[in-house]
Coordinates of C-alpha atoms in Angstrom, one line a residue:
M1 CA 0.0 0.0 0.0
R2 CA 2.7 2.1 -1.1
R3 CA 1.9 4.6 -3.9
R4 CA -1.0 4.6 -3.2
A5 CA -3.3 7.8 -4.3
A6 CA -0.1 8.3 -6.2
E7 CA -1.7 10.0 -9.3
F8 CA -3.3 12.5 -7.0
R9 CA -0.2 13.4 -5.0
R10 CA 2.1 13.4 -8.0
P11 CA 1.0 16.8 -9.7
V12 CA 1.2 18.6 -6.3
R13 CA 4.6 17.1 -5.5
R14 CA 6.0 17.9 -8.9
R15 CA 5.2 21.6 -8.6
F16 CA 6.8 21.9 -5.1
A17 CA 9.6 19.6 -6.1
H18 CA 10.4 22.0 -9.0
W19 CA 10.6 25.0 -6.6
I20 CA 12.5 23.2 -3.9
W21 CA 15.0 22.0 -6.6
L22 CA 15.5 25.5 -7.7
L23 CA 15.8 26.8 -4.2
L24 CA 18.2 24.1 -3.2
G25 CA 20.2 25.0 -6.3
A26 CA 20.2 28.6 -5.2
F27 CA 21.3 27.5 -1.7
S28 CA 24.2 25.4 -3.1
F29 CA 25.2 28.4 -5.3
A30 CA 25.0 30.8 -2.4
G31 CA 28.5 30.1 -1.3
L32 CA 29.8 30.8 -4.8
V33 CA 27.9 34.1 -5.2
L34 CA 30.9 36.4 -4.8
F35 CA 33.1 34.2 -7.0
F36 CA 30.5 33.9 -9.6
V37 CA 29.6 37.6 -9.7
Q38 CA 33.2 38.9 -9.6
H39 CA 34.4 36.6 -12.4
H40 CA 31.3 36.2 -14.5
H41 CA 30.4 39.9 -14.4
R42 CA 33.7 40.8 -15.9
E43 CA 33.2 38.1 -18.5
Y44 CA 29.7 39.2 -19.5
R45 CA 30.8 42.8 -19.8
D46 CA 32.6 41.6 -22.8
N47 CA 30.6 38.4 -23.7
R48 CA 31.9 37.9 -27.2
P49 CA 34.5 35.2 -26.4
L50 CA 32.0 33.0 -24.5
L51 CA 29.2 33.6 -27.0
E52 CA 31.5 32.9 -30.0
R53 CA 32.7 29.7 -28.3
N54 CA 29.1 28.6 -27.9
A55 CA 28.3 29.5 -31.5
K56 CA 30.7 26.7 -32.6
V57 CA 28.7 24.1 -30.9
E58 CA 25.3 25.5 -32.0
N59 CA 25.0 23.2 -34.9
S60 CA 25.6 20.1 -32.8
A61 CA 23.3 21.3 -30.2
K62 CA 20.4 21.4 -32.7
R63 CA 20.6 17.6 -32.8
L64 CA 20.0 17.4 -29.0
N65 CA 16.7 17.0 -27.2
F66 CA 15.8 19.6 -24.6
T67 CA 16.9 17.4 -21.7
E68 CA 20.3 17.0 -23.2
E69 CA 20.4 20.7 -24.1
I70 CA 19.8 21.8 -20.5
L71 CA 22.5 19.4 -19.3
S72 CA 25.1 20.5 -21.8
A73 CA 27.8 22.6 -20.1
T74 CA 28.3 24.6 -23.4
S75 CA 24.7 25.3 -24.2
F76 CA 22.9 28.7 -23.8
S77 CA 20.0 26.9 -22.1
R78 CA 22.3 25.7 -19.4
Q79 CA 23.7 29.2 -18.9
L80 CA 20.2 30.7 -18.8
A81 CA 19.1 28.2 -16.2
E82 CA 22.0 28.8 -14.0
Q83 CA 21.6 32.6 -14.2
M84 CA 17.9 32.2 -13.4
V85 CA 18.6 30.1 -10.3
L86 CA 20.8 32.9 -8.9
A87 CA 18.4 35.6 -10.0
K88 CA 15.5 33.8 -8.1
A89 CA 17.6 33.7 -5.0
Y90 CA 18.2 37.4 -5.2
V91 CA 14.6 38.2 -5.9
I92 CA 13.7 36.6 -2.5
I93 CA 16.5 38.5 -0.7
A94 CA 15.6 41.8 -2.4
R95 CA 12.0 41.5 -1.3
E96 CA 13.1 40.7 2.2
H97 CA 15.1 44.0 2.2
N98 CA 12.2 45.9 0.7
N99 CA 14.1 46.6 -2.5
L100 CA 11.1 46.1 -4.7
H101 CA 12.5 47.8 -7.7
L102 CA 15.4 45.4 -7.9
A103 CA 13.1 42.4 -7.3
W104 CA 10.9 43.6 -10.1
E105 CA 13.8 44.0 -12.5
L106 CA 15.2 40.5 -11.6
S107 CA 11.7 39.0 -12.0
S108 CA 11.3 40.5 -15.4
K109 CA 14.5 39.0 -16.7
I110 CA 13.6 35.7 -15.1
R111 CA 10.4 35.7 -17.1
S112 CA 12.5 36.3 -20.2
C113 CA 14.7 33.3 -19.4
Q114 CA 11.6 31.2 -18.8
L115 CA 10.1 32.2 -22.1
L116 CA 13.3 31.3 -24.0
L117 CA 13.6 28.0 -22.2
S118 CA 9.9 27.2 -22.7
K119 CA 10.2 28.0 -26.4
A120 CA 13.2 25.7 -26.7
A121 CA 11.4 22.9 -24.9
M122 CA 8.3 23.3 -27.1
T123 CA 10.1 23.5 -30.5
G124 CA 13.0 21.2 -29.7
E125 CA 15.3 23.9 -31.1
P126 CA 18.3 25.1 -29.0
V127 CA 18.5 28.7 -27.7
T128 CA 20.5 30.7 -30.1
M129 CA 23.3 33.2 -29.4
E130 CA 21.2 36.1 -30.6
E131 CA 18.4 35.2 -28.2
A132 CA 20.6 34.4 -25.2
E133 CA 23.1 37.3 -25.4
P134 CA 20.9 40.2 -24.2
V135 CA 19.3 38.2 -21.4
I136 CA 22.5 36.9 -20.1
K137 CA 24.2 40.3 -20.1
S138 CA 21.3 42.0 -18.4
L139 CA 20.9 39.3 -15.7
S140 CA 24.6 39.4 -15.0
S141 CA 24.4 43.2 -14.5
L142 CA 21.5 42.8 -12.1
I143 CA 23.2 40.1 -10.1
F144 CA 26.3 42.3 -9.8
K145 CA 24.0 45.1 -8.7
A146 CA 22.5 42.9 -6.0
Q147 CA 26.0 42.2 -4.7
D148 CA 26.7 45.9 -4.6
V149 CA 23.8 46.5 -2.2
H150 CA 25.5 44.1 0.2
Y151 CA 23.4 41.0 -0.1
D152 CA 26.2 38.8 1.1
I153 CA 26.6 35.1 1.4
A154 CA 25.5 34.9 5.0
T155 CA 22.3 36.8 4.2
T156 CA 21.7 34.5 1.2
I157 CA 22.1 31.4 3.3
V158 CA 19.8 32.5 6.1
T159 CA 17.1 33.7 3.7
M160 CA 17.2 30.5 1.6
K161 CA 17.0 28.3 4.7
S162 CA 13.9 30.0 5.9
Y163 CA 12.3 30.0 2.5
I164 CA 13.1 26.3 1.9
Q165 CA 11.6 25.5 5.2
A166 CA 8.4 27.4 4.4
L167 CA 8.1 25.7 1.0
E168 CA 8.6 22.3 2.7
E169 CA 5.7 23.0 5.0
R170 CA 3.5 24.1 2.2
A171 CA 4.4 21.0 0.2
N172 CA 3.7 18.7 3.2
T173 CA 0.3 20.4 3.7
A174 CA -0.6 20.1 0.0
T175 CA 0.5 16.4 0.0
I176 CA -1.7 15.7 3.0
Q177 CA -4.7 17.5 1.4
S178 CA -4.2 15.6 -1.9
T179 CA -4.1 12.3 0.0
L180 CA -7.2 13.2 1.9
F181 CA -9.1 14.0 -1.4
A182 CA -7.9 10.8 -2.9
Q183 CA -9.1 8.8 0.1
I184 CA -12.5 10.5 0.0
S185 CA -12.8 9.6 -3.7
A186 CA -11.8 6.0 -3.0
E187 CA -14.3 5.6 -0.2
A188 CA -17.2 7.1 -2.1
L189 CA -19.6 4.5 -3.6
P190 CA -20.5 5.4 -7.3
K191 CA -24.1 6.3 -7.9
S192 CA -24.5 3.2 -10.2
L193 CA -23.6 0.9 -7.3
V194 CA -25.9 2.7 -4.9
C195 CA -28.6 2.3 -7.5
L196 CA -27.8 -1.4 -7.9
N197 CA -28.1 -2.0 -4.1
V198 CA -31.5 -0.3 -4.0
K199 CA -32.9 -2.3 -6.9
L200 CA -31.5 -5.6 -5.4
M201 CA -33.0 -4.8 -2.0
S202 CA -36.3 -4.2 -3.6
D203 CA -36.1 -7.6 -5.3
W204 CA -35.2 -9.2 -2.0
L205 CA -38.2 -7.8 -0.2
K206 CA -40.4 -9.4 -2.8
M207 CA -38.8 -12.8 -2.3
T208 CA -40.6 -13.9 0.8
S209 CA -40.8 -17.6 -0.3
R210 CA -37.2 -17.6 -1.3
Q211 CA -36.2 -16.2 2.1
K212 CA -37.8 -19.1 3.8
F213 CA -36.1 -21.6 1.4
L214 CA -32.7 -20.0 2.1
H215 CA -33.2 -20.2 5.8
E216 CA -33.9 -24.0 5.4
S217 CA -30.9 -24.5 3.1
S218 CA -28.5 -22.8 5.5
I219 CA -28.1 -26.2 7.1
S220 CA -27.1 -27.9 3.8
P221 CA -24.4 -30.5 4.4
G222 CA -22.4 -29.1 1.5
L223 CA -21.6 -26.1 3.5
T224 CA -19.5 -28.2 5.9
D225 CA -18.3 -30.9 3.5
N226 CA -14.4 -30.9 3.7
N227 CA -14.3 -32.8 0.4
L228 CA -15.3 -29.6 -1.3
Y229 CA -13.3 -26.4 -1.8
H230 CA -14.3 -23.6 0.5
F231 CA -13.8 -19.8 0.0
C232 CA -14.7 -17.0 2.3
I233 CA -15.3 -13.3 1.4
F234 CA -16.3 -10.6 3.9
S235 CA -17.6 -7.5 2.1
D236 CA -20.4 -4.9 1.8
N237 CA -19.8 -4.4 -1.9
V238 CA -22.2 -6.5 -4.0
L239 CA -20.6 -5.9 -7.4
A240 CA -17.0 -6.5 -6.1
T241 CA -18.0 -9.7 -4.4
S242 CA -19.7 -10.9 -7.5
V243 CA -16.5 -10.4 -9.5
V244 CA -14.5 -12.4 -7.0
V245 CA -17.0 -15.3 -7.1
N246 CA -17.6 -15.2 -10.8
S247 CA -13.9 -15.1 -11.7
T248 CA -13.2 -18.0 -9.3
V249 CA -16.0 -20.0 -10.8
I250 CA -15.2 -19.3 -14.5
N251 CA -11.5 -20.3 -14.0
A252 CA -12.2 -23.4 -11.9
D253 CA -11.9 -26.9 -13.4
H254 CA -14.8 -28.2 -11.4
P255 CA -17.1 -25.3 -10.4
K256 CA -19.7 -27.6 -8.8
Q257 CA -17.1 -28.4 -6.1
L258 CA -16.8 -24.8 -5.0
V259 CA -18.5 -23.4 -1.9
F260 CA -18.5 -19.6 -1.2
H261 CA -19.1 -18.3 2.3
I262 CA -20.0 -14.6 2.1
V263 CA -20.5 -12.4 5.2
T264 CA -21.9 -8.9 4.8
D265 CA -23.6 -6.4 7.1
G266 CA -27.3 -6.0 7.7
I267 CA -27.7 -3.1 5.3
I268 CA -26.4 -5.0 2.3
Y269 CA -27.5 -8.5 3.3
G270 CA -30.7 -8.5 1.2
A271 CA -29.1 -7.0 -1.8
M272 CA -26.2 -9.6 -1.6
Q273 CA -28.7 -12.5 -1.4
A274 CA -30.8 -11.1 -4.3
W275 CA -27.8 -10.8 -6.5
F276 CA -26.5 -14.4 -6.1
L277 CA -30.1 -15.8 -6.4
S278 CA -30.4 -14.1 -9.8
N279 CA -27.0 -15.1 -11.3
D280 CA -25.8 -18.4 -12.7
L281 CA -22.8 -19.8 -10.9
K282 CA -22.4 -23.1 -12.8
G283 CA -23.5 -25.2 -9.9
A284 CA -21.2 -23.6 -7.2
T285 CA -22.8 -23.1 -3.8
V286 CA -23.1 -19.7 -2.2
E287 CA -23.9 -19.0 1.4
V288 CA -24.6 -15.4 2.5
Q289 CA -24.6 -14.5 6.2
N290 CA -25.3 -11.4 8.2
I291 CA -22.6 -10.3 10.6
E292 CA -25.2 -8.8 12.9
E293 CA -26.4 -12.3 13.6
F294 CA -23.0 -13.3 15.1
H295 CA -24.1 -12.5 18.6
W296 CA -21.0 -14.2 20.0
L297 CA -18.9 -11.4 18.5
N298 CA -19.4 -8.9 21.3
E299 CA -17.4 -6.6 23.6
S300 CA -16.9 -9.2 26.3
Y301 CA -15.3 -11.6 23.8
S302 CA -13.5 -9.4 21.2
P303 CA -11.1 -6.5 22.1
I304 CA -11.6 -5.0 18.7
V305 CA -15.3 -4.8 19.1
K306 CA -14.8 -2.9 22.4
Q307 CA -12.2 -0.6 20.8
I308 CA -14.4 0.1 17.8
H309 CA -17.3 1.1 20.0
S310 CA -15.2 3.3 22.3
P311 CA -16.0 7.0 22.3
E312 CA -12.4 7.8 21.4
S313 CA -12.6 5.8 18.2
R314 CA -16.0 7.3 17.2
A315 CA -14.6 10.8 17.8
F316 CA -11.5 10.0 15.7
Y317 CA -13.5 9.0 12.7
F318 CA -16.6 11.0 13.0
G319 CA -15.4 14.1 14.9
P320 CA -14.1 17.3 13.4
Y321 CA -11.1 17.1 11.0
Q322 CA -8.0 16.7 13.1
G323 CA -5.7 18.7 10.9
V324 CA -2.4 17.9 9.2
N325 CA -1.1 15.8 12.2
V326 CA -3.6 13.1 11.4
E327 CA -2.7 10.8 8.5
P328 CA -5.8 10.9 6.2
K329 CA -5.8 7.2 5.2
L330 CA -6.0 6.3 8.9
Q331 CA -9.3 8.1 9.1
N332 CA -10.8 5.6 6.7
P333 CA -14.1 4.3 8.3
K334 CA -13.3 0.8 7.0
F335 CA -11.2 0.5 10.1
L336 CA -14.4 0.8 12.1
S337 CA -16.0 -2.1 10.2
L338 CA -16.0 -5.5 11.9
L339 CA -16.1 -7.0 8.4
N340 CA -12.5 -5.9 8.1
H341 CA -11.5 -7.8 11.2
L342 CA -13.7 -10.8 10.7
R343 CA -10.8 -12.7 9.0
F344 CA -9.4 -13.3 12.5
Y345 CA -12.5 -15.3 13.5
I346 CA -12.7 -17.7 10.5
P347 CA -12.5 -20.9 12.7
E348 CA -15.3 -19.6 14.9
I349 CA -17.5 -18.8 11.9
Y350 CA -16.8 -22.2 10.3
P351 CA -16.2 -24.6 13.2
L352 CA -16.5 -27.7 11.1
L353 CA -14.2 -26.7 8.2
E354 CA -10.6 -27.8 8.0
K355 CA -9.2 -25.6 5.2
I356 CA -10.5 -22.4 3.6
V357 CA -9.2 -19.8 1.1
F358 CA -9.7 -16.2 2.2
L359 CA -10.3 -13.7 -0.7
D360 CA -10.5 -9.9 -0.4
D361 CA -13.3 -8.3 -2.4
D362 CA -10.8 -6.3 -4.5
V363 CA -9.2 -9.4 -6.1
V364 CA -9.8 -11.1 -9.5
V365 CA -9.1 -14.8 -9.9
Q366 CA -7.4 -15.8 -13.1
K367 CA -6.5 -19.5 -12.5
D368 CA -8.0 -22.5 -10.9
L369 CA -7.4 -22.1 -7.1
T370 CA -8.3 -25.6 -6.0
P371 CA -4.6 -26.8 -6.1
L372 CA -4.1 -24.5 -3.1
F373 CA -5.9 -27.0 -0.9
S374 CA -3.4 -29.7 -1.7
L375 CA -0.3 -27.6 -1.0
D376 CA 1.9 -28.8 1.9
L377 CA 2.0 -26.0 4.4
H378 CA 4.4 -27.9 6.6
G379 CA 2.3 -27.6 9.7
M380 CA 1.9 -23.8 9.3
V381 CA -1.5 -22.0 9.7
N382 CA -1.3 -19.4 6.9
G383 CA -0.1 -19.8 3.3
A384 CA 0.6 -16.4 1.9
V385 CA 2.8 -14.6 -0.7
E386 CA 5.7 -12.7 0.9
T387 CA 6.1 -9.1 0.0
C388 CA 9.6 -8.2 1.1
L389 CA 10.8 -8.1 -2.5
E390 CA 9.6 -4.6 -2.1
S391 CA 11.8 -2.8 0.4
F392 CA 9.1 -1.3 2.6
H393 CA 7.3 -4.6 3.3
R394 CA 9.3 -5.7 6.4
Y395 CA 8.1 -5.8 9.9
Y396 CA 9.9 -2.7 11.0
K397 CA 7.8 -0.7 8.5
Y398 CA 4.5 -1.8 10.2
L399 CA 5.4 -2.0 13.9
N400 CA 6.9 0.2 16.5
F401 CA 10.2 -1.4 17.3
S402 CA 11.1 1.3 19.8
N403 CA 8.6 -0.4 22.1
S404 CA 10.2 -3.2 24.0
I405 CA 7.1 -5.4 23.8
I406 CA 7.7 -5.5 20.0
S407 CA 11.5 -5.4 19.9
S408 CA 11.9 -8.2 22.4
K409 CA 9.8 -10.7 20.5
F410 CA 10.2 -10.0 16.8
D411 CA 12.9 -9.6 14.2
P412 CA 12.4 -6.2 12.4
Q413 CA 13.8 -7.6 9.1
T414 CA 11.2 -10.4 8.9
C415 CA 9.4 -10.4 5.6
G416 CA 5.8 -9.2 5.5
W417 CA 3.2 -11.0 3.6
A418 CA 0.0 -10.2 1.7
F419 CA -3.5 -10.4 3.1
G420 CA -6.1 -10.9 0.4
M421 CA -5.5 -14.4 -0.9
N422 CA -4.6 -16.8 1.9
I423 CA -5.0 -20.5 2.4
F424 CA -5.7 -21.3 6.0
D425 CA -5.3 -24.6 7.7
L426 CA -8.1 -24.2 10.3
V427 CA -7.0 -27.3 12.2
A428 CA -3.5 -25.9 12.8
W429 CA -5.2 -22.5 13.5
R430 CA -7.2 -23.9 16.4
K431 CA -4.2 -25.8 17.7
A432 CA -2.0 -22.7 17.8
N433 CA -5.0 -20.6 19.1
V434 CA -4.2 -17.8 16.6
T435 CA -7.4 -15.9 17.5
A436 CA -6.3 -15.7 21.2
R437 CA -2.9 -14.3 19.9
Y438 CA -4.8 -11.7 18.0
H439 CA -6.9 -10.8 21.1
Y440 CA -3.7 -10.4 23.1
W441 CA -2.1 -8.1 20.6
Q442 CA -5.2 -6.0 20.2
E443 CA -5.3 -5.5 24.0
Q444 CA -1.7 -4.5 24.1
N445 CA -2.3 -1.9 21.4
A446 CA -5.4 -0.4 23.0
D447 CA -3.6 3.0 23.2
G448 CA -2.3 2.7 19.6
T449 CA 1.4 2.7 20.5
L450 CA 2.4 -0.6 18.9
W451 CA 1.1 0.0 15.4
K452 CA -1.3 2.3 13.5
L453 CA -4.7 1.2 12.4
G454 CA -5.3 -1.7 10.0
V455 CA -5.5 -5.5 10.0
L456 CA -2.1 -6.4 8.6
P457 CA 0.1 -5.3 11.6
P458 CA -1.9 -7.5 14.1
A459 CA -1.9 -10.3 11.5
L460 CA 1.9 -10.1 11.2
L461 CA 2.1 -10.5 15.0
S462 CA -0.6 -13.2 15.3
F463 CA 0.8 -15.4 12.5
Y464 CA 4.4 -14.9 13.4
G465 CA 6.3 -18.2 12.8
L466 CA 3.0 -19.7 11.5
T467 CA 3.2 -18.5 7.8
E468 CA 4.3 -20.7 4.9
P469 CA 5.5 -18.6 1.9
L470 CA 3.7 -19.3 -1.4
D471 CA 5.0 -18.9 -5.0
R472 CA 4.6 -15.3 -5.9
R473 CA 2.4 -16.1 -8.9
W474 CA -0.4 -17.1 -6.6
H475 CA -1.0 -13.5 -5.6
V476 CA 0.2 -10.4 -7.4
L477 CA -0.5 -7.0 -5.8
G478 CA -0.4 -3.4 -6.8
F479 CA -3.2 -3.1 -9.3
G480 CA -4.8 -0.2 -7.3
Y481 CA -1.7 2.0 -7.5
D482 CA 1.2 0.6 -9.6
L483 CA 1.1 1.7 -13.3
N484 CA 4.0 -0.5 -14.4
I485 CA 3.3 -4.1 -13.5
D486 CA 5.0 -6.5 -15.9
N487 CA 2.6 -8.0 -18.4
R488 CA 4.2 -11.4 -18.0
L489 CA 3.6 -11.3 -14.3
I490 CA -0.1 -10.3 -14.9
E491 CA -0.6 -13.2 -17.3
S492 CA 1.0 -15.8 -14.9
A493 CA -0.9 -14.6 -11.8
A494 CA -3.5 -16.8 -10.3
V495 CA -5.0 -13.8 -8.3
I496 CA -4.5 -10.1 -9.0
H497 CA -5.2 -7.7 -6.2
F498 CA -6.4 -4.1 -6.7
N499 CA -5.0 -3.0 -3.3
G500 CA -4.7 0.7 -3.1
N501 CA -7.1 3.6 -3.7
M502 CA -7.7 3.1 -7.4
K503 CA -10.3 0.4 -7.1
P504 CA -11.6 -1.0 -10.4
W505 CA -15.2 0.0 -9.7
L506 CA -14.2 3.7 -9.3
K507 CA -13.5 6.3 -11.9
L508 CA -10.0 6.5 -10.2
A509 CA -9.2 3.0 -11.6
I510 CA -6.1 2.6 -13.7
G511 CA -7.4 2.2 -17.2
R512 CA -4.8 -0.4 -18.2
Y513 CA -6.1 -2.9 -15.6
K514 CA -9.8 -2.2 -15.5
P515 CA -10.7 -4.6 -18.3
L516 CA -9.2 -7.4 -16.2
W517 CA -12.0 -6.7 -13.7
N518 CA -14.8 -5.7 -16.0
K519 CA -14.8 -9.0 -18.0
Y520 CA -16.1 -10.8 -14.9
I521 CA -19.2 -8.6 -14.5
N522 CA -22.5 -10.0 -15.7
Q523 CA -23.2 -7.0 -18.0
S524 CA -26.5 -8.6 -19.1
H525 CA -28.0 -8.2 -15.7
P526 CA -31.0 -5.8 -16.1
H527 CA -30.3 -3.8 -13.0
L528 CA -26.7 -3.2 -14.1
Q529 CA -27.9 -1.9 -17.4
D530 CA -30.6 0.3 -15.9
C531 CA -28.2 1.8 -13.3
A532 CA -25.5 2.4 -15.9
T533 CA -27.9 4.4 -18.1
G534 CA -30.0 6.0 -15.4

């Protein structure tokens, strides 16, 4: 979850990175101001030797692109850029000393530089000697004038430090705001999906006879048959869940042997039932449960339930905006959803099952997943793909190792692993009492000092020493933020995961990957067509 809302943050960062780069350049040049001015001013008073030397390379420069042109030590573009960096530094200092006329003169010449460089970038033609000569001469004269009014090196350094610090603060604020806007966009359910939920709920309310039938079939022996292949999905997104189920069924060798256990909340329960009753699943079994009927999942049993219902948590999520000191993604209300934490209670929900594959609702299945059930987990509880090929996915990035409770028990360099496609040995889970481990760590983190919000940090602790690494091709991540996933990796992946803000059901989705999700939607469903055109 790394680049995540990266396309939103990138334009803001580029603007500020550009200014910070220029200011840092000015700061680096500040120590050379006197040398530069004293020697270059004299040279520019009679610029012919330098300009004639550059004229000799003008023909070869025409063959360069603008990046090469600006990097060339002999190009006029490079000279203009360097002069402009110094001039911008002196504009700031002149304003600080209320010398507005000098600041205006410098700014005017800077604009001339920018126009020349912009023209070169647009046309691909190098800046010519005739264009550069008057600007370089006048800028040199103004820089020498700035030195004459005693804007010395010390003044330059102090001024640039304060200005860079101010720009960094503005950049940080803008980054946080862009992240917040990206998060809001990612959390907002599109109107078409809201429309779908409403229509499906209306259908469900009309299915009184089917409701009775479903209640009776909830005790079907197939739901607990360990000779079948069981999958669980915990979600309140009907369309996303349908894609997970549909893609798994279509790519399975024997769809009739698949059993899907779906848990949703009370609001979406009827819509979820109506959807799967009206879609052909090639003989696969689907069970939909309402989390609100899990009466055993209460504050006296589960620390996370108690923490979620605490006034502090409610104030954090639903109180006034906390300002720039609060990381926006940590205010995502999904952290208040028990559906997000339900994965730690799988053995309690399915007490008679021995193995189950957990799937997040933002994955797409591309291969038959039944071979997962025959993998040798070597006595481990959790089969998962490790993610430490990417540098930030090690334990020290998720957990507070300055706390002795963490540092005394765990290796900070341990590889993290992916939640979203996991094969669980529920017999080994019960034997290791993983849920009790999870409860212990949630209680230890009641004050939020061991890790920030989310389900992966407590999972890393609860399944420590109990996770068997799987081949990377079983689960490929990054489709919700990474624009450059290798096509060969995509084709070989059994499961692709749209983790990140750019979910495939949103307008934020990365266009390159969206067809991989869209092809598993039942586009012929009348409600989908109505909601898409309505």
